[in-house]
Amino acid sequence: GCLAACGIIKGVLALLVAVGVMDGAGSTYNILYSLGDCFFYFMPILLAYTSAKKFGLPEMEGMIIGAAMLYPYLLGSSAMARDTLFGIPVIMPASGDYTSSVIPIICAVAFAAWFERLYAKYIPEAIKLFAVPLITCTVTFCLTLWIIGPIASLLAQGLSALFAFLNNVSGILMGAVVGGLWQVLVMFGLHWALVPLAITDVATSGSTFLLTGMLATTFTQTGTVAAIWFKTKSSKLKSLCPPACISAFAGVTEPAIYGITLPKKTPFIVSCIISAVAGGVLGAFHVMQYVIGGLGVFSWPAFVNTTTNDASGMVVAIIVSLAAMVAAFLVTLFTYRDEPAQKA
């Protein structure tokens, strides 16, 4: 939710600059941009907190590791070995620092949680209060700069290169694959493999196409659920559809997927197919995303290019997403059938 909120702020600011309502160099823009961009800039600290909760590490220890990775001395370092730590070269990522990075801090916190469980039981109770954080944070931070960070960054760059290759082969194919499989990936939690790469792309190059293909998925879910709402005779199912429609249109598709379309099977397949077509169309028009954050209707401002003040990508995104929603509504309207009542 906070990620989406910050993304919406950045998107709205970009839109206001694009239409000439706000000065991109003015103090109002830059002050509000600080709020919108803070989540992305300090991503390692925020992810350290949530990752620590997930892996069972004290949250404060995780946040200390994340904060150390963003300490001013380490910002803007070269991708080459500029500094050494105990005589061992420190290799920074290609971006120069760990701001807006995702994978390195998750790996670091996962290691810290495992490492702490390994040795903490041997630390005397009299000094455990400060000795455990001291050992965990120091060892993890050093290993992050030596090993974890560089390896994670290389893996991320490798995956990014793979998707970039697919995109270079065919933007249409890339958009269709992401659009068609996104909802399946969400079910298994695998969609988070693409999100960090997109965030890295935006942080380094200012734009990304990796997530553009999934734009229509929330709208196709909205269309399928709206059609079911219109056609079903089940009062229980009708009561589930309005909130699922509203949340899907706003970018939260879990109620629609798990509550309605996936159990009905055919509407879910319809949504995936139309999302794939829409993703291919977005790829054909080379629609790029300049901000990561908002979903559904709130994602539209993310397609405004603030560098050139070009809103044409947002116009295409709006047309394609609304067309996908209408197509999903019509196809589901003609294909959906209520399940027959089961006999006692």
Short mmCIF file of C-alpha atoms in Angstrom, two decimals:
data_model
loop_
_atom_site.label_atom_id
_atom_site.label_comp_id
_atom_site.label_asym_id
_atom_site.label_seq_id
_atom_site.Cartn_x
_atom_site.Cartn_y
_atom_site.Cartn_z
CA GLY A 1 0.00 0.00 0.00
CA CYS A 2 2.75 2.47 0.86
CA LEU A 3 4.62 1.53 -2.31
CA ALA A 4 1.50 2.25 -4.36
CA ALA A 5 0.88 5.51 -2.49
CA CYS A 6 4.38 6.81 -3.19
CA GLY A 7 4.14 5.70 -6.80
CA ILE A 8 0.84 7.55 -7.18
CA ILE A 9 2.40 10.73 -5.78
CA LYS A 10 5.26 10.52 -8.29
CA GLY A 11 2.85 9.74 -11.10
CA VAL A 12 0.53 12.63 -10.29
CA LEU A 13 3.48 15.02 -10.03
CA ALA A 14 4.72 13.81 -13.41
CA LEU A 15 1.27 14.38 -14.89
CA LEU A 16 1.02 17.89 -13.42
CA VAL A 17 4.42 18.79 -14.90
CA ALA A 18 3.47 17.25 -18.25
CA VAL A 19 0.31 19.35 -18.56
CA GLY A 20 2.08 22.51 -17.38
CA VAL A 21 0.27 22.92 -14.08
CA MET A 22 3.43 22.56 -11.97
CA ASP A 23 7.05 23.62 -12.45
CA GLY A 24 9.36 20.60 -12.37
CA ALA A 25 12.17 22.76 -11.01
CA GLY A 26 10.05 24.49 -8.38
CA SER A 27 10.19 23.95 -4.64
CA THR A 28 6.63 22.57 -4.38
CA TYR A 29 7.40 19.85 -6.91
CA ASN A 30 10.71 18.89 -5.32
CA ILE A 31 9.34 18.86 -1.77
CA LEU A 32 6.42 16.61 -2.75
CA TYR A 33 8.73 14.52 -4.93
CA SER A 34 10.80 13.86 -1.80
CA LEU A 35 7.76 12.17 -0.28
CA GLY A 36 6.96 10.23 -3.44
CA ASP A 37 10.53 9.08 -4.07
CA CYS A 38 11.60 8.30 -0.50
CA PHE A 39 10.20 4.75 -0.59
CA PHE A 40 12.22 3.93 -3.69
CA TYR A 41 15.41 5.67 -2.62
CA PHE A 42 15.47 4.05 0.84
CA MET A 43 14.13 0.73 -0.42
CA PRO A 44 16.87 -1.34 1.31
CA ILE A 45 15.88 -0.02 4.76
CA LEU A 46 12.17 -0.62 4.26
CA LEU A 47 12.75 -4.04 2.72
CA ALA A 48 15.13 -4.88 5.55
CA TYR A 49 12.26 -4.40 8.00
CA THR A 50 9.77 -6.56 6.11
CA SER A 51 12.40 -9.17 5.23
CA ALA A 52 13.50 -9.40 8.87
CA LYS A 53 9.90 -10.13 9.90
CA LYS A 54 9.71 -12.80 7.21
CA PHE A 55 13.01 -14.52 8.02
CA GLY A 56 12.80 -14.21 11.79
CA LEU A 57 15.56 -11.65 12.37
CA PRO A 58 15.03 -8.78 14.85
CA GLU A 59 13.71 -5.94 12.69
CA MET A 60 16.12 -3.35 14.09
CA GLU A 61 19.14 -5.46 13.10
CA GLY A 62 17.86 -5.78 9.57
CA MET A 63 17.24 -2.04 9.34
CA ILE A 64 20.76 -1.29 10.59
CA ILE A 65 22.21 -3.44 7.79
CA GLY A 66 20.00 -1.70 5.25
CA ALA A 67 20.86 1.75 6.58
CA ALA A 68 24.60 0.97 6.49
CA MET A 69 24.27 0.08 2.78
CA LEU A 70 22.91 3.62 2.19
CA TYR A 71 25.45 5.50 4.31
CA PRO A 72 26.68 8.63 2.46
CA TYR A 73 30.25 7.34 2.12
CA LEU A 74 28.99 4.40 0.04
CA LEU A 75 26.73 6.45 -2.22
CA GLY A 76 27.94 7.16 -5.71
CA SER A 77 30.77 4.65 -5.55
CA SER A 78 32.16 3.36 -8.83
CA ALA A 79 31.16 -0.04 -10.13
CA MET A 80 34.85 -0.90 -10.05
CA ALA A 81 36.81 -1.73 -6.89
CA ARG A 82 37.36 1.76 -5.54
CA ASP A 83 37.71 0.86 -1.87
CA THR A 84 38.89 -2.09 0.15
CA LEU A 85 37.59 -3.55 3.39
CA PHE A 86 40.34 -5.29 5.38
CA GLY A 87 42.33 -5.31 2.15
CA ILE A 88 39.56 -7.05 0.20
CA PRO A 89 38.12 -5.05 -2.73
CA VAL A 90 34.58 -3.73 -2.35
CA ILE A 91 32.73 -4.08 -5.64
CA MET A 92 29.70 -1.83 -5.87
CA PRO A 93 26.79 -2.58 -8.25
CA ALA A 94 26.68 -1.11 -11.74
CA SER A 95 24.38 1.68 -10.53
CA GLY A 96 27.16 2.86 -8.18
CA ASP A 97 25.34 2.25 -4.89
CA TYR A 98 22.53 0.29 -3.29
CA THR A 99 19.82 2.97 -3.35
CA SER A 100 16.55 1.63 -4.82
CA SER A 101 18.02 -1.89 -4.83
CA VAL A 102 15.91 -4.88 -3.82
CA ILE A 103 17.63 -8.24 -4.12
CA PRO A 104 20.88 -7.55 -2.18
CA ILE A 105 19.18 -6.55 1.09
CA ILE A 106 16.73 -9.47 0.95
CA CYS A 107 19.63 -11.89 0.53
CA ALA A 108 21.60 -10.13 3.25
CA VAL A 109 18.76 -10.31 5.79
CA ALA A 110 18.09 -13.95 4.91
CA PHE A 111 21.76 -14.73 5.59
CA ALA A 112 21.74 -12.69 8.82
CA ALA A 113 18.72 -14.60 10.15
CA TRP A 114 20.36 -17.97 9.39
CA PHE A 115 23.73 -16.87 10.76
CA GLU A 116 22.28 -15.53 13.99
CA ARG A 117 20.37 -18.73 14.72
CA LEU A 118 23.60 -20.61 14.13
CA TYR A 119 25.74 -18.92 16.80
CA ALA A 120 23.46 -16.92 19.14
CA LYS A 121 22.87 -19.86 21.49
CA TYR A 122 26.56 -19.90 22.35
CA ILE A 123 26.69 -16.24 23.45
CA PRO A 124 26.51 -15.75 27.25
CA GLU A 125 23.27 -14.17 28.44
CA ALA A 126 25.18 -11.38 30.20
CA ILE A 127 26.39 -9.89 26.89
CA LYS A 128 23.82 -11.25 24.44
CA LEU A 129 21.83 -7.99 24.36
CA PHE A 130 24.57 -6.12 22.49
CA ALA A 131 26.92 -8.93 21.37
CA VAL A 132 24.42 -10.64 19.06
CA PRO A 133 23.50 -7.47 17.10
CA LEU A 134 27.19 -6.52 17.00
CA ILE A 135 28.27 -9.84 15.50
CA THR A 136 25.28 -10.28 13.18
CA CYS A 137 25.34 -6.77 11.74
CA THR A 138 29.11 -6.58 11.35
CA VAL A 139 29.57 -9.97 9.70
CA THR A 140 26.52 -9.57 7.47
CA PHE A 141 27.46 -6.06 6.38
CA CYS A 142 31.00 -7.11 5.45
CA LEU A 143 29.82 -10.19 3.58
CA THR A 144 27.17 -8.11 1.81
CA LEU A 145 29.81 -5.75 0.44
CA TRP A 146 32.21 -8.58 -0.41
CA ILE A 147 29.95 -11.36 -1.67
CA ILE A 148 26.18 -11.08 -1.24
CA GLY A 149 25.75 -7.67 -2.84
CA PRO A 150 27.95 -8.27 -5.91
CA ILE A 151 26.51 -11.75 -6.56
CA ALA A 152 22.90 -10.62 -6.12
CA SER A 153 23.53 -7.63 -8.36
CA LEU A 154 25.10 -9.85 -11.02
CA LEU A 155 22.13 -12.23 -10.89
CA ALA A 156 19.72 -9.33 -11.19
CA GLN A 157 21.68 -7.96 -14.12
CA GLY A 158 21.62 -11.40 -15.72
CA LEU A 159 17.86 -11.73 -15.39
CA SER A 160 17.42 -8.18 -16.59
CA ALA A 161 19.61 -8.95 -19.60
CA LEU A 162 17.49 -12.03 -20.35
CA PHE A 163 14.27 -10.05 -20.36
CA ALA A 164 15.96 -7.22 -22.23
CA PHE A 165 17.02 -9.77 -24.86
CA LEU A 166 13.45 -11.02 -25.12
CA ASN A 167 12.30 -7.43 -25.40
CA ASN A 168 14.85 -6.72 -28.13
CA VAL A 169 13.75 -9.80 -30.02
CA SER A 170 10.16 -8.63 -29.90
CA GLY A 171 8.49 -6.10 -27.66
CA ILE A 172 5.19 -7.60 -28.74
CA LEU A 173 6.29 -11.05 -27.56
CA MET A 174 7.59 -9.64 -24.28
CA GLY A 175 4.35 -7.79 -23.59
CA ALA A 176 2.23 -10.80 -24.50
CA VAL A 177 4.20 -13.17 -22.27
CA VAL A 178 4.09 -10.83 -19.27
CA GLY A 179 0.43 -9.97 -19.82
CA GLY A 180 -0.70 -13.54 -20.30
CA LEU A 181 1.24 -15.08 -17.42
CA TRP A 182 1.15 -12.25 -14.88
CA GLN A 183 -1.93 -13.43 -13.01
CA VAL A 184 -0.53 -16.97 -12.85
CA LEU A 185 2.76 -15.58 -11.53
CA VAL A 186 0.85 -13.59 -8.91
CA MET A 187 -0.83 -16.78 -7.68
CA PHE A 188 2.56 -18.36 -7.01
CA GLY A 189 4.25 -15.17 -5.85
CA LEU A 190 6.66 -15.38 -8.80
CA HIS A 191 5.74 -11.94 -10.12
CA TRP A 192 8.18 -10.48 -7.56
CA ALA A 193 11.00 -11.81 -9.72
CA LEU A 194 10.16 -9.11 -12.29
CA VAL A 195 9.37 -6.23 -9.94
CA PRO A 196 12.96 -5.77 -8.64
CA LEU A 197 14.27 -5.79 -12.21
CA ALA A 198 11.77 -3.12 -13.23
CA ILE A 199 12.70 -0.99 -10.21
CA THR A 200 16.38 -1.35 -11.12
CA ASP A 201 15.64 -0.39 -14.73
CA VAL A 202 13.83 2.78 -13.65
CA ALA A 203 16.59 3.64 -11.17
CA THR A 204 19.36 3.23 -13.76
CA SER A 205 17.81 4.14 -17.12
CA GLY A 206 14.71 6.09 -16.10
CA SER A 207 12.17 3.78 -17.73
CA THR A 208 11.21 0.13 -18.11
CA PHE A 209 9.00 -2.07 -20.25
CA LEU A 210 9.21 -5.15 -18.02
CA LEU A 211 5.94 -4.46 -16.20
CA THR A 212 4.10 -2.61 -18.94
CA GLY A 213 2.65 -5.84 -20.31
CA MET A 214 0.76 -6.53 -17.11
CA LEU A 215 -1.11 -3.22 -17.21
CA ALA A 216 -4.33 -4.72 -18.59
CA THR A 217 -4.58 -7.58 -16.08
CA THR A 218 -6.39 -5.52 -13.46
CA PHE A 219 -8.79 -4.17 -16.08
CA THR A 220 -9.54 -7.57 -17.62
CA GLN A 221 -10.32 -8.87 -14.14
CA THR A 222 -12.62 -5.90 -13.66
CA GLY A 223 -14.39 -6.64 -16.95
CA THR A 224 -14.85 -10.36 -16.28
CA VAL A 225 -16.19 -9.80 -12.78
CA ALA A 226 -18.54 -7.06 -14.01
CA ALA A 227 -19.93 -9.46 -16.62
CA ILE A 228 -20.45 -12.16 -14.02
CA TRP A 229 -22.13 -9.61 -11.75
CA PHE A 230 -24.48 -8.69 -14.62
CA LYS A 231 -25.29 -12.25 -15.66
CA THR A 232 -25.27 -14.49 -12.60
CA LYS A 233 -28.48 -15.49 -10.86
CA SER A 234 -26.69 -16.34 -7.63
CA SER A 235 -27.36 -13.72 -4.96
CA LYS A 236 -24.22 -14.75 -3.06
CA LEU A 237 -22.04 -14.38 -6.14
CA LYS A 238 -23.66 -11.04 -6.97
CA SER A 239 -22.77 -9.73 -3.53
CA LEU A 240 -19.11 -10.65 -4.07
CA CYS A 241 -18.78 -8.92 -7.42
CA PRO A 242 -19.10 -5.17 -6.56
CA PRO A 243 -16.20 -4.99 -4.08
CA ALA A 244 -14.10 -7.26 -6.32
CA CYS A 245 -14.78 -4.94 -9.28
CA ILE A 246 -13.86 -1.81 -7.37
CA SER A 247 -10.67 -3.25 -5.92
CA ALA A 248 -9.58 -4.73 -9.29
CA PHE A 249 -10.14 -1.40 -11.04
CA ALA A 250 -7.96 0.21 -8.37
CA GLY A 251 -5.26 -2.43 -8.96
CA VAL A 252 -5.94 -5.05 -6.26
CA THR A 253 -6.99 -8.20 -8.10
CA GLU A 254 -6.74 -10.83 -5.37
CA PRO A 255 -10.46 -10.61 -4.40
CA ALA A 256 -11.45 -11.00 -8.05
CA ILE A 257 -9.01 -13.82 -8.79
CA TYR A 258 -9.37 -15.94 -5.67
CA GLY A 259 -12.98 -15.16 -4.93
CA ILE A 260 -14.56 -15.31 -8.38
CA THR A 261 -12.65 -15.85 -11.64
CA LEU A 262 -10.22 -18.60 -10.67
CA PRO A 263 -12.86 -20.87 -9.06
CA LYS A 264 -14.97 -20.38 -12.21
CA LYS A 265 -11.94 -21.22 -14.41
CA THR A 266 -13.21 -19.93 -17.77
CA PRO A 267 -13.37 -16.24 -16.76
CA PHE A 268 -9.82 -16.50 -15.45
CA ILE A 269 -8.62 -17.96 -18.76
CA VAL A 270 -10.48 -15.25 -20.67
CA SER A 271 -8.78 -12.61 -18.57
CA CYS A 272 -5.32 -14.09 -19.19
CA ILE A 273 -5.83 -14.34 -22.96
CA ILE A 274 -7.10 -10.79 -23.35
CA SER A 275 -4.32 -9.51 -21.07
CA ALA A 276 -1.78 -11.23 -23.33
CA VAL A 277 -3.26 -9.53 -26.40
CA ALA A 278 -3.26 -6.16 -24.63
CA GLY A 279 0.34 -6.67 -23.51
CA GLY A 280 1.34 -7.40 -27.09
CA VAL A 281 -0.38 -4.22 -28.27
CA LEU A 282 1.45 -2.16 -25.64
CA GLY A 283 4.68 -3.73 -26.81
CA ALA A 284 3.88 -2.87 -30.42
CA PHE A 285 3.46 0.78 -29.43
CA HIS A 286 6.64 0.72 -27.30
CA VAL A 287 4.83 2.06 -24.25
CA MET A 288 7.34 2.60 -21.43
CA GLN A 289 6.77 2.96 -17.69
CA TYR A 290 8.65 5.76 -15.93
CA VAL A 291 7.49 5.19 -12.35
CA ILE A 292 6.94 1.99 -10.35
CA GLY A 293 4.09 2.04 -7.88
CA GLY A 294 0.42 2.50 -8.65
CA LEU A 295 -1.69 -0.26 -10.15
CA GLY A 296 -4.95 -0.28 -12.03
CA VAL A 297 -6.33 3.16 -12.78
CA PHE A 298 -3.63 4.69 -10.58
CA SER A 299 -0.89 3.32 -12.84
CA TRP A 300 -1.81 5.54 -15.80
CA PRO A 301 0.30 8.56 -14.74
CA ALA A 302 3.35 6.26 -14.55
CA PHE A 303 3.46 6.26 -18.36
CA VAL A 304 4.14 9.99 -18.60
CA ASN A 305 7.72 10.75 -19.66
CA THR A 306 8.79 13.57 -17.35
CA THR A 307 12.06 14.08 -19.22
CA THR A 308 10.34 15.11 -22.43
CA ASN A 309 6.94 15.96 -20.88
CA ASP A 310 5.38 13.43 -23.25
CA ALA A 311 2.01 11.99 -22.19
CA SER A 312 1.40 9.95 -25.37
CA GLY A 313 2.36 6.71 -23.59
CA MET A 314 -0.32 7.35 -20.98
CA VAL A 315 -2.91 7.95 -23.69
CA VAL A 316 -2.11 4.61 -25.32
CA ALA A 317 -2.10 2.88 -21.93
CA ILE A 318 -5.56 4.26 -21.10
CA ILE A 319 -7.02 3.25 -24.47
CA VAL A 320 -5.57 -0.27 -24.34
CA SER A 321 -6.55 -0.92 -20.72
CA LEU A 322 -10.14 0.29 -21.21
CA ALA A 323 -10.44 -1.66 -24.48
CA ALA A 324 -9.20 -4.78 -22.67
CA MET A 325 -11.77 -4.26 -19.92
CA VAL A 326 -14.61 -3.95 -22.44
CA ALA A 327 -13.36 -6.99 -24.38
CA ALA A 328 -13.17 -9.08 -21.21
CA PHE A 329 -16.69 -7.96 -20.25
CA LEU A 330 -18.16 -8.90 -23.64
CA VAL A 331 -16.38 -12.26 -23.96
CA THR A 332 -17.32 -13.26 -20.41
CA LEU A 333 -20.89 -12.08 -20.96
CA PHE A 334 -21.27 -14.53 -23.85
CA THR A 335 -19.31 -17.42 -22.34
CA TYR A 336 -20.24 -17.40 -18.65
CA ARG A 337 -22.79 -19.89 -17.33
CA ASP A 338 -23.88 -20.37 -13.75
CA GLU A 339 -23.02 -23.80 -12.42
CA PRO A 340 -26.09 -26.03 -12.10
CA ALA A 341 -27.38 -26.48 -8.57
CA GLN A 342 -26.05 -29.64 -6.97
CA LYS A 343 -28.54 -32.32 -6.03
CA ALA A 344 -28.83 -33.28 -2.39
#
